Amino acid sequence: MNVLETLKTLALESGFASFFMAGGWKNFIMIIIAFVLLYLGIVKKFEPLLLCGIAFGCLLSNLSYFVVHMGGDNALYHPELWEAFLDSSSPYYHSYGHIMSNAGLLDFFYIGVKAGIYPSLIFMGVGAMTDFGPLLSNPKSLLLGAAAQLGVFVAFFGAVLLGFTGPQAASIGIIGGADGPTAIYLTTKLAPELLGPIAIAAYSYMALIPLIQPPIMKLFTTPEMRVVKMEQTREVSKTEKIVFPIVVSTFVILLLPSTAPLIGCLMFGNLARETGVTDRLSDTMQNALMNIVTIFLATSVGATMVGDNFLKLDTIKIIILGLIAFSISTIGGLLGGVAMYYGSGKKINPLIGSAGVSAVPMAARVSQDVGRKYNKTNFLLMHAMGPNVAGVIGSAIAAGFLLSVFG
Amino acid sequence: MKADLVNLGVGQAGAIAILGYLVVFLGLVLLMLVVLAMASYFISKAKKPAPAAGPAEEPVAKAAPAAEKPKAPAAPGTAGELKLYDTDPKDAAMIMAIVADATGKPLNELRFKSIKEVKE
């Protein structure tokens, strides 16, 4: 055995050598990006449960993908398999068999994203964790949840102006709904090639809500509005809480059938929470199931961030459009809040409007914090939870509309 | 994927955006009306006085005095009962102390009606 020759072969087949091959530098940059995302998740605590998984998925796929260039195949995620899966002229169009016979570990995980399973299961967990009481005690907060979807459609329009196709623009716009699972669900259906940047933008901006929203809240409300103390709302009975998910599922799904997976799972989770006879199911949905699905969802979404797919001008456009979508949704919610402030005879604090962007419960907490900054005895949290959970339903309806138009 | 909607013109995109926003509004306004109707039904049901017990039921009611046991009168000066939802009494006490400290008001000047855990 020629020792030198063996060492040379080992060196050439290593991942380090791949960085100097065609396109290898892109994987190197993605590895650096993965480190930055891990830093943001671990040290800055930006949505750590998701961002850490996304970053590690990105790291794993880029660490292993080089082997494809070198004739071997130890890649954990294969973008070329998924391209063939989506290409209607390919013999492997919509062939899960082809994926499964050639898949790496993260390809298997990604099947759950592609089939829309993980976002729906996450919605089930969200439903099991959400108390719709504040919304039921003040149903008008549904209007704020609707007003705060403004950014979705403004960003959609902006994306078309920037040259994105209709389905891509719809997927970018939904970032304004501030709802990660909805954004992932819609993007997987309409523009899977943009999944990585859209998921990163959606979750990063959700984590940055405490920084993004307060200046906008200050700009669109007066000091007089911000100090308004709202009256305690009525107490909602147990029966009402049990009937609510059944009524919403029936009504919304009949109205917009494409919302069925998201609204159906959200409301089933909520029913399990409220019935009082399915505590074990509710507990599993809130904890074990949610955690397991979060692991699969985050790592497989991160895996799609392979250098060739991610390092494009489009990614920068998506990041900018996402910020615009988020900000305009906040403005929409605040304007709705201002309208309700005047409509109610100055009894509603418009700061609760910004919570209509979904992102439960972070956006409601921001309303509470900003409200308390101007009036120490003001407690807006439960009032803001109404528009906050209305935003979840609103963003699912927006996604359902876009899916029925472009799907 | 609808092929004619892949490459959109500005006018078409604007029309879809406006229509989409209106659909979201319409959907949630209709849902609000449904929830309001539901709420008014439950409120009116709660306000209705309980039907008077029939003579045949009276002995049964008397036979179960535990069910009719009146609540103990509130202590003098109390602000009423505090309802806890998914919250430990110890956590509730800590939250009340934090609120009193943050607002700069003594606890006997504050009234807590309920404390509810908001899960993330």
Coordinates of C-alpha atoms in Angstrom, one line a residue:
Chain A
M1 CA 0.0 0.0 0.0
N2 CA 1.3 3.4 -0.9
V3 CA 0.9 5.5 2.2
L4 CA 1.3 8.8 0.5
E5 CA -1.2 7.9 -2.2
T6 CA -3.7 6.8 0.4
L7 CA -3.3 10.1 2.4
K8 CA -3.7 12.1 -0.8
T9 CA -6.9 10.2 -1.6
L10 CA -8.2 10.8 1.9
A11 CA -7.4 14.5 1.7
L12 CA -9.1 14.9 -1.7
E13 CA -12.2 13.1 -0.6
S14 CA -12.6 15.1 2.6
G15 CA -15.1 17.9 2.9
F16 CA -12.3 20.4 3.3
A17 CA -11.1 19.7 -0.3
S18 CA -14.7 20.1 -1.5
F19 CA -14.6 23.8 -0.6
F20 CA -12.1 24.4 -3.4
M21 CA -14.3 22.5 -6.0
A22 CA -16.9 24.1 -8.3
G23 CA -19.6 25.7 -6.1
G24 CA -17.9 24.4 -2.9
W25 CA -17.4 27.9 -1.6
K26 CA -21.2 28.3 -1.4
N27 CA -21.4 25.4 1.1
F28 CA -18.6 27.0 3.1
I29 CA -20.6 30.3 3.3
M30 CA -23.8 28.4 4.3
I31 CA -21.8 26.7 7.1
I32 CA -20.8 30.1 8.4
I33 CA -24.5 31.2 8.1
A34 CA -25.5 28.2 10.1
F35 CA -23.0 29.2 12.8
V36 CA -24.4 32.7 12.9
L37 CA -28.0 31.3 13.2
L38 CA -26.9 29.0 16.0
Y39 CA -25.4 32.0 17.8
L40 CA -28.6 34.0 17.3
G41 CA -30.7 31.1 18.7
I42 CA -28.4 30.1 21.6
V43 CA -27.0 33.4 22.7
K44 CA -29.6 35.9 21.6
K45 CA -32.4 33.5 22.2
F46 CA -34.2 34.3 18.9
E47 CA -36.9 31.7 18.7
P48 CA -34.3 29.1 20.0
L49 CA -36.6 26.1 19.7
L50 CA -36.9 26.5 16.0
L51 CA -33.8 28.5 15.0
C52 CA -31.4 26.0 16.6
G53 CA -33.0 23.2 14.7
I54 CA -33.1 25.2 11.4
A55 CA -29.4 26.2 11.9
F56 CA -28.3 22.6 12.6
G57 CA -30.3 21.2 9.7
C58 CA -28.5 23.8 7.5
L59 CA -25.2 22.9 9.0
L60 CA -25.7 19.1 8.4
S61 CA -26.9 19.4 4.9
N62 CA -24.0 21.6 3.8
L63 CA -21.4 19.5 5.7
S64 CA -22.6 16.4 3.9
Y65 CA -23.6 17.7 0.5
F66 CA -20.1 18.0 -0.9
V67 CA -19.9 14.3 -1.3
V68 CA -22.3 14.5 -4.2
H69 CA -19.8 16.6 -6.2
M70 CA -17.2 14.0 -5.6
G71 CA -19.0 10.9 -6.8
G72 CA -20.0 9.6 -3.4
D73 CA -23.4 9.9 -1.9
N74 CA -23.5 10.5 1.9
A75 CA -25.6 13.6 1.6
L76 CA -28.3 14.0 4.2
Y77 CA -30.4 16.1 1.9
H78 CA -30.6 16.0 -1.9
P79 CA -32.0 19.1 -3.5
E80 CA -31.7 17.4 -6.9
L81 CA -34.1 14.6 -5.8
W82 CA -36.7 17.2 -4.8
E83 CA -36.2 19.2 -8.0
A84 CA -37.0 16.0 -10.0
F85 CA -40.0 15.5 -7.7
L86 CA -41.4 18.9 -8.6
D87 CA -40.4 18.9 -12.3
S88 CA -43.5 17.8 -14.3
S89 CA -41.3 16.7 -17.2
S90 CA -39.2 14.4 -15.1
P91 CA -40.0 10.7 -14.9
Y92 CA -39.8 11.0 -11.1
Y93 CA -42.5 13.8 -10.9
H94 CA -44.3 13.4 -7.6
S95 CA -42.6 10.1 -7.0
Y96 CA -42.0 9.5 -3.3
G97 CA -40.7 6.1 -4.2
H98 CA -37.7 7.7 -6.0
I99 CA -37.1 10.0 -3.1
M100 CA -37.2 7.1 -0.6
S101 CA -35.0 4.8 -2.5
N102 CA -32.3 7.5 -2.8
A103 CA -32.9 9.6 0.3
G104 CA -30.6 10.8 3.1
L105 CA -31.9 11.2 6.6
L106 CA -33.0 14.8 6.2
D107 CA -34.9 13.9 3.0
F108 CA -37.0 11.5 5.0
F109 CA -37.7 14.2 7.5
Y110 CA -38.5 16.6 4.7
I111 CA -41.3 14.3 3.4
G112 CA -43.4 15.4 6.4
V113 CA -42.9 19.1 5.4
K114 CA -43.7 18.4 1.7
A115 CA -46.8 16.5 2.6
G116 CA -47.9 19.4 4.9
I117 CA -48.0 17.1 7.9
Y118 CA -45.6 19.0 10.3
P119 CA -47.2 22.5 10.0
S120 CA -50.7 21.0 10.6
L121 CA -49.4 19.1 13.7
I122 CA -47.8 22.2 15.0
F123 CA -51.1 24.0 14.6
M124 CA -52.7 21.2 16.6
G125 CA -50.3 21.9 19.4
V126 CA -50.9 25.6 19.1
G127 CA -54.6 25.0 19.4
A128 CA -54.1 22.8 22.5
M129 CA -52.0 25.6 24.1
T130 CA -54.3 28.5 23.2
D131 CA -57.1 29.9 25.3
F132 CA -59.7 31.5 23.0
G133 CA -61.5 33.0 26.1
P134 CA -60.2 36.5 25.4
L135 CA -61.5 36.3 21.8
L136 CA -64.8 34.9 22.9
S137 CA -65.3 37.6 25.5
N138 CA -64.5 40.3 23.0
P139 CA -65.4 39.0 19.5
K140 CA -64.7 42.4 17.9
S141 CA -61.0 41.6 18.3
L142 CA -61.5 39.3 15.2
L143 CA -61.6 42.6 13.2
L144 CA -58.1 43.4 14.5
G145 CA -56.9 40.0 13.5
A146 CA -58.2 40.7 10.0
A147 CA -56.8 44.2 9.8
A148 CA -53.3 42.9 10.7
Q149 CA -53.2 40.7 7.5
L150 CA -52.6 43.9 5.5
G151 CA -48.9 43.2 5.2
V152 CA -49.6 39.8 3.6
F153 CA -51.2 41.3 0.6
V154 CA -49.0 44.4 0.3
A155 CA -45.9 42.2 0.3
F156 CA -47.5 39.9 -2.2
F157 CA -48.1 42.9 -4.5
G158 CA -44.5 44.1 -3.9
A159 CA -43.1 40.7 -4.6
V160 CA -44.9 40.6 -8.0
L161 CA -43.4 44.1 -8.8
L162 CA -39.9 42.7 -7.9
G163 CA -40.3 40.0 -10.5
F164 CA -41.5 37.0 -8.5
T165 CA -44.1 34.7 -9.9
G166 CA -47.6 34.7 -8.5
P167 CA -47.1 31.5 -6.3
Q168 CA -43.7 32.8 -5.1
A169 CA -45.2 36.2 -4.3
A170 CA -48.0 34.6 -2.3
S171 CA -45.5 32.6 -0.3
I172 CA -43.4 35.7 0.4
G173 CA -46.5 37.7 1.4
I174 CA -47.6 35.2 4.0
I175 CA -44.5 36.1 6.1
G176 CA -46.6 39.1 7.1
G177 CA -49.0 36.8 8.8
A178 CA -46.3 36.2 11.4
D179 CA -47.1 32.6 11.6
G180 CA -44.3 30.2 11.0
P181 CA -46.2 27.0 10.4
T182 CA -48.7 28.8 8.0
A183 CA -45.7 30.3 6.1
I184 CA -44.0 26.9 5.8
Y185 CA -47.3 25.1 4.8
L186 CA -48.1 27.6 2.1
T187 CA -44.6 27.8 0.7
T188 CA -44.2 24.1 0.5
K189 CA -47.4 24.0 -1.6
L190 CA -46.7 27.0 -3.8
A191 CA -43.0 27.7 -4.0
P192 CA -40.9 25.0 -2.3
E193 CA -37.7 26.4 -3.8
L194 CA -38.1 29.4 -1.5
L195 CA -38.8 27.5 1.7
G196 CA -35.4 28.1 3.3
P197 CA -35.3 31.9 3.0
I198 CA -39.0 32.3 3.8
A199 CA -38.8 30.1 7.0
I200 CA -35.7 32.0 8.1
A201 CA -37.3 35.4 7.5
A202 CA -40.6 34.4 9.2
Y203 CA -39.0 33.0 12.3
S204 CA -36.3 35.8 12.6
Y205 CA -38.9 38.5 12.3
M206 CA -41.1 36.8 14.9
A207 CA -38.2 36.7 17.2
L208 CA -37.5 40.4 16.5
I209 CA -41.1 41.5 17.3
P210 CA -40.1 43.3 20.5
L211 CA -37.7 45.4 18.4
I212 CA -39.8 45.9 15.2
Q213 CA -43.2 46.7 16.7
P214 CA -42.7 49.4 19.4
P215 CA -41.4 52.2 17.1
I216 CA -44.3 51.5 14.7
M217 CA -46.7 51.5 17.7
K218 CA -45.4 54.8 18.8
L219 CA -45.6 56.3 15.3
F220 CA -49.3 55.3 14.7
T221 CA -50.8 56.1 18.1
T222 CA -50.9 59.3 20.2
P223 CA -49.9 59.4 23.9
E224 CA -53.6 59.9 24.8
M225 CA -54.5 56.6 23.0
R226 CA -51.7 54.7 24.6
V227 CA -52.8 55.3 28.2
V228 CA -56.4 54.1 27.7
K229 CA -57.3 51.5 30.3
M230 CA -59.7 48.9 29.1
E231 CA -62.5 47.4 31.1
Q232 CA -62.3 43.8 32.2
T233 CA -64.2 41.6 29.7
R234 CA -66.9 39.1 30.7
E235 CA -66.1 35.6 31.9
V236 CA -66.6 32.9 29.2
S237 CA -68.3 29.7 30.2
K238 CA -66.8 26.3 29.7
T239 CA -69.6 25.3 27.3
E240 CA -68.9 28.3 25.1
K241 CA -65.2 27.3 25.0
I242 CA -66.1 23.8 24.0
V243 CA -68.6 24.8 21.3
F244 CA -66.2 27.5 19.8
P245 CA -63.7 25.1 18.1
I246 CA -66.6 23.0 16.6
V247 CA -68.3 26.1 15.3
V248 CA -65.1 27.7 13.9
S249 CA -64.1 24.5 12.1
T250 CA -67.5 24.0 10.6
F251 CA -67.9 27.6 9.5
V252 CA -64.4 28.5 8.3
I253 CA -63.8 25.2 6.5
L254 CA -67.2 25.4 4.7
L255 CA -66.4 29.0 3.8
L256 CA -62.8 28.3 2.5
P257 CA -62.1 24.5 2.2
S258 CA -58.4 25.0 1.5
T259 CA -58.0 26.1 5.2
A260 CA -59.1 22.6 6.4
P261 CA -55.7 21.2 7.4
L262 CA -54.6 24.2 9.4
I263 CA -58.0 25.3 10.9
G264 CA -59.0 21.7 11.4
C265 CA -55.9 20.8 13.4
L266 CA -55.9 24.1 15.3
M267 CA -59.5 23.6 16.4
F268 CA -59.1 19.9 17.1
G269 CA -56.2 20.8 19.4
N270 CA -58.3 23.4 21.1
L271 CA -61.3 21.1 21.5
A272 CA -59.0 18.5 23.2
R273 CA -57.9 21.3 25.6
E274 CA -61.3 22.5 26.5
T275 CA -63.5 19.3 26.7
G276 CA -62.1 18.3 30.0
V277 CA -62.3 14.6 29.0
T278 CA -59.3 14.4 26.7
D279 CA -56.6 15.8 29.0
R280 CA -54.1 13.2 28.0
L281 CA -54.5 14.0 24.3
S282 CA -54.2 17.7 25.1
D283 CA -51.1 17.2 27.2
T284 CA -49.5 15.1 24.4
M285 CA -50.4 17.7 21.7
Q286 CA -49.0 20.6 23.8
N287 CA -45.8 18.9 24.8
A288 CA -44.5 15.6 23.4
L289 CA -46.1 15.8 19.9
M290 CA -45.2 19.5 19.6
N291 CA -41.6 18.9 20.6
I292 CA -41.1 15.9 18.3
V293 CA -42.7 17.7 15.3
T294 CA -40.6 20.9 16.0
I295 CA -37.4 18.8 15.8
F296 CA -38.4 17.3 12.4
L297 CA -39.8 20.5 11.0
A298 CA -36.9 22.7 12.0
T299 CA -34.1 20.4 10.9
S300 CA -35.7 19.5 7.6
V301 CA -36.5 23.2 6.8
G302 CA -32.9 24.0 7.7
A303 CA -31.7 21.2 5.4
T304 CA -33.2 23.0 2.3
M305 CA -30.7 25.8 2.9
V306 CA -28.1 24.3 0.6
G307 CA -25.7 26.9 -0.9
D308 CA -27.0 26.6 -4.5
N309 CA -30.6 27.3 -3.4
F310 CA -30.0 29.9 -0.7
L311 CA -27.2 32.2 -2.0
K312 CA -29.2 34.1 -4.5
L313 CA -30.3 37.7 -4.9
D314 CA -33.9 36.5 -4.4
T315 CA -33.0 35.6 -0.8
I316 CA -32.1 39.2 0.0
K317 CA -35.3 40.4 -1.7
I318 CA -37.3 37.9 0.4
I319 CA -35.7 39.1 3.7
I320 CA -36.5 42.8 2.8
L321 CA -40.1 42.0 1.6
G322 CA -40.6 39.9 4.8
L323 CA -39.7 42.9 7.0
I324 CA -42.0 45.1 4.9
A325 CA -44.8 42.5 5.3
F326 CA -44.3 42.4 9.0
S327 CA -44.2 46.1 9.5
I328 CA -47.3 46.8 7.3
S329 CA -49.2 44.0 9.1
T330 CA -48.4 45.8 12.4
I331 CA -49.5 49.1 10.9
G332 CA -52.8 47.5 9.6
G333 CA -53.5 46.1 13.1
L334 CA -52.8 49.5 14.7
L335 CA -55.0 51.4 12.2
G336 CA -57.7 48.9 13.0
G337 CA -57.1 49.6 16.7
V338 CA -57.3 53.4 16.1
A339 CA -60.6 53.0 14.2
M340 CA -61.9 50.9 17.2
Y341 CA -60.6 53.5 19.6
Y342 CA -62.8 56.2 18.0
G343 CA -65.7 53.8 17.3
S344 CA -65.9 52.7 20.9
G345 CA -65.8 56.2 22.3
K346 CA -62.1 56.0 23.2
K347 CA -62.6 52.9 25.3
I348 CA -60.3 50.6 23.4
N349 CA -56.5 51.0 23.6
P350 CA -55.3 50.8 19.9
L351 CA -52.0 49.2 21.1
I352 CA -53.8 45.9 21.2
G353 CA -54.2 46.1 17.4
S354 CA -50.5 45.3 16.8
A355 CA -51.1 41.9 18.4
G356 CA -53.3 41.0 15.5
V357 CA -50.2 39.8 13.6
S358 CA -50.4 36.4 15.2
A359 CA -47.1 35.4 16.7
V360 CA -48.8 34.1 19.9
P361 CA -48.1 35.3 22.6
M362 CA -45.1 37.4 21.8
A363 CA -47.1 40.2 20.0
A364 CA -49.6 40.4 22.9
R365 CA -46.7 40.7 25.3
V366 CA -45.3 43.6 23.3
S367 CA -48.8 45.4 23.5
Q368 CA -48.7 44.8 27.3
D369 CA -45.1 46.1 27.7
V370 CA -45.7 49.2 25.5
G371 CA -49.0 49.9 27.3
R372 CA -47.4 49.7 30.7
K373 CA -44.6 52.0 29.6
Y374 CA -47.1 54.8 29.2
N375 CA -49.4 53.8 32.1
K376 CA -47.9 51.7 34.9
T377 CA -51.3 50.5 36.1
N378 CA -52.4 49.4 32.6
F379 CA -52.7 45.6 31.9
L380 CA -53.4 45.0 28.3
L381 CA -52.2 41.4 28.0
M382 CA -55.5 39.6 28.1
H383 CA -57.1 42.2 25.9
A384 CA -54.3 41.8 23.4
M385 CA -54.7 38.0 23.4
G386 CA -58.0 38.4 21.6
P387 CA -56.6 40.0 18.5
N388 CA -53.5 37.8 18.9
V389 CA -55.4 34.5 18.5
A390 CA -57.7 36.1 15.9
G391 CA -54.5 36.7 13.9
V392 CA -53.8 32.9 13.9
I393 CA -57.2 32.3 12.3
G394 CA -56.8 35.4 10.0
S395 CA -53.4 34.2 8.7
A396 CA -54.8 30.7 8.1
I397 CA -57.7 32.3 6.1
A398 CA -55.2 34.4 4.1
A399 CA -53.2 31.3 3.4
G400 CA -56.3 29.4 2.4
F401 CA -57.3 32.2 0.0
L402 CA -53.8 32.3 -1.6
L403 CA -53.8 28.5 -1.9
S404 CA -57.2 28.4 -3.6
V405 CA -56.0 31.1 -6.1
F406 CA -52.6 29.7 -6.9
G407 CA -52.7 26.1 -5.7
Chain B
M1 CA -50.5 25.2 -10.1
K2 CA -52.7 27.5 -12.2
A3 CA -50.5 28.3 -15.2
D4 CA -52.3 31.5 -16.1
L5 CA -51.5 32.9 -12.7
V6 CA -47.8 32.2 -12.7
N7 CA -46.7 35.4 -14.4
L8 CA -48.9 38.1 -13.1
G9 CA -49.4 41.6 -14.4
V10 CA -49.4 44.6 -11.9
G11 CA -53.2 45.1 -12.3
Q12 CA -53.9 41.4 -11.8
A13 CA -51.7 41.3 -8.7
G14 CA -53.4 44.4 -7.3
A15 CA -56.8 42.9 -7.9
I16 CA -55.8 39.6 -6.2
A17 CA -54.3 41.5 -3.2
I18 CA -57.4 43.6 -2.7
L19 CA -59.7 40.6 -3.1
G20 CA -57.6 38.6 -0.7
Y21 CA -57.7 41.3 2.0
L22 CA -61.5 41.6 1.5
V23 CA -62.0 37.8 1.8
V24 CA -60.0 37.7 5.0
F25 CA -62.1 40.6 6.4
L26 CA -65.3 39.0 5.2
G27 CA -64.4 35.7 6.7
L28 CA -63.5 37.1 10.1
V29 CA -66.5 39.5 10.1
L30 CA -68.9 36.6 9.5
L31 CA -67.1 34.6 12.1
M32 CA -67.5 37.5 14.5
L33 CA -71.2 37.5 13.9
V34 CA -71.4 33.8 14.5
V35 CA -69.4 34.2 17.8
L36 CA -71.6 37.2 18.8
A37 CA -74.7 35.2 18.2
M38 CA -73.2 32.3 20.2
A39 CA -72.3 34.6 23.0
S40 CA -75.7 36.3 23.2
Y41 CA -77.3 32.8 23.4
F42 CA -75.0 31.7 26.2
I43 CA -75.4 35.0 28.1
S44 CA -79.2 34.9 27.9
K45 CA -79.1 31.3 29.0
A46 CA -76.9 32.2 32.0
K47 CA -79.2 35.1 33.0
K48 CA -82.4 33.0 32.9
P49 CA -83.4 32.1 36.5
A50 CA -83.2 28.4 37.3
P51 CA -86.6 26.8 36.9
A52 CA -88.5 26.4 40.3
A53 CA -88.2 22.8 41.6
G54 CA -91.4 20.8 41.2
P55 CA -93.1 19.3 44.2
A56 CA -91.9 15.8 43.2
E57 CA -88.3 17.0 43.2
E58 CA -88.4 18.7 46.6
P59 CA -87.8 15.7 48.8
V60 CA -84.8 14.8 46.7
A61 CA -83.4 18.3 47.1
K62 CA -83.9 18.2 50.8
A63 CA -82.2 14.8 51.0
A64 CA -79.0 16.3 49.6
P65 CA -78.2 19.2 51.8
A66 CA -74.5 19.2 50.9
A67 CA -75.4 20.4 47.3
E68 CA -77.2 23.4 48.8
K69 CA -74.6 24.4 51.3
P70 CA -74.3 28.2 51.1
K71 CA -70.9 29.7 50.6
A72 CA -69.2 31.2 53.6
P73 CA -69.6 35.0 53.7
A74 CA -66.7 37.0 52.5
A75 CA -64.3 38.3 55.2
P76 CA -64.7 42.0 56.0
G77 CA -62.7 44.2 53.7
T78 CA -62.1 41.5 51.1
A79 CA -62.0 42.4 47.4
G80 CA -63.7 39.1 46.5
E81 CA -62.5 35.7 45.2
L82 CA -59.4 35.4 43.0
K83 CA -59.8 32.8 40.2
L84 CA -56.7 30.9 39.2
Y85 CA -56.4 29.2 35.8
D86 CA -53.5 26.8 35.3
T87 CA -51.6 28.8 38.0
D88 CA -50.2 27.6 41.3
P89 CA -51.3 29.6 44.4
K90 CA -47.6 30.1 45.1
D91 CA -47.0 31.6 41.6
A92 CA -50.1 33.7 42.0
A93 CA -48.8 35.1 45.2
M94 CA -45.5 35.9 43.6
I95 CA -47.2 37.5 40.6
M96 CA -49.4 39.7 42.8
A97 CA -46.3 40.8 44.7
I98 CA -44.5 41.7 41.5
V99 CA -47.5 43.7 40.2
A100 CA -47.7 45.6 43.5
D101 CA -44.0 46.4 43.3
A102 CA -44.1 47.3 39.6
T103 CA -47.1 49.6 40.0
G104 CA -45.9 51.1 43.3
K105 CA -49.2 50.4 45.0
P106 CA -49.8 48.4 48.2
L107 CA -51.5 45.0 47.7
N108 CA -54.6 46.2 49.7
E109 CA -55.2 48.8 47.1
L110 CA -55.1 46.4 44.2
R111 CA -57.9 44.0 43.2
F112 CA -57.0 40.8 41.3
K113 CA -59.9 39.0 39.7
S114 CA -58.2 36.2 37.9
I115 CA -54.7 35.0 37.0
K116 CA -54.3 32.9 33.9
E117 CA -51.2 31.2 32.4
V118 CA -50.4 32.3 28.9
K119 CA -48.4 29.4 27.3
E120 CA -45.8 29.9 24.6

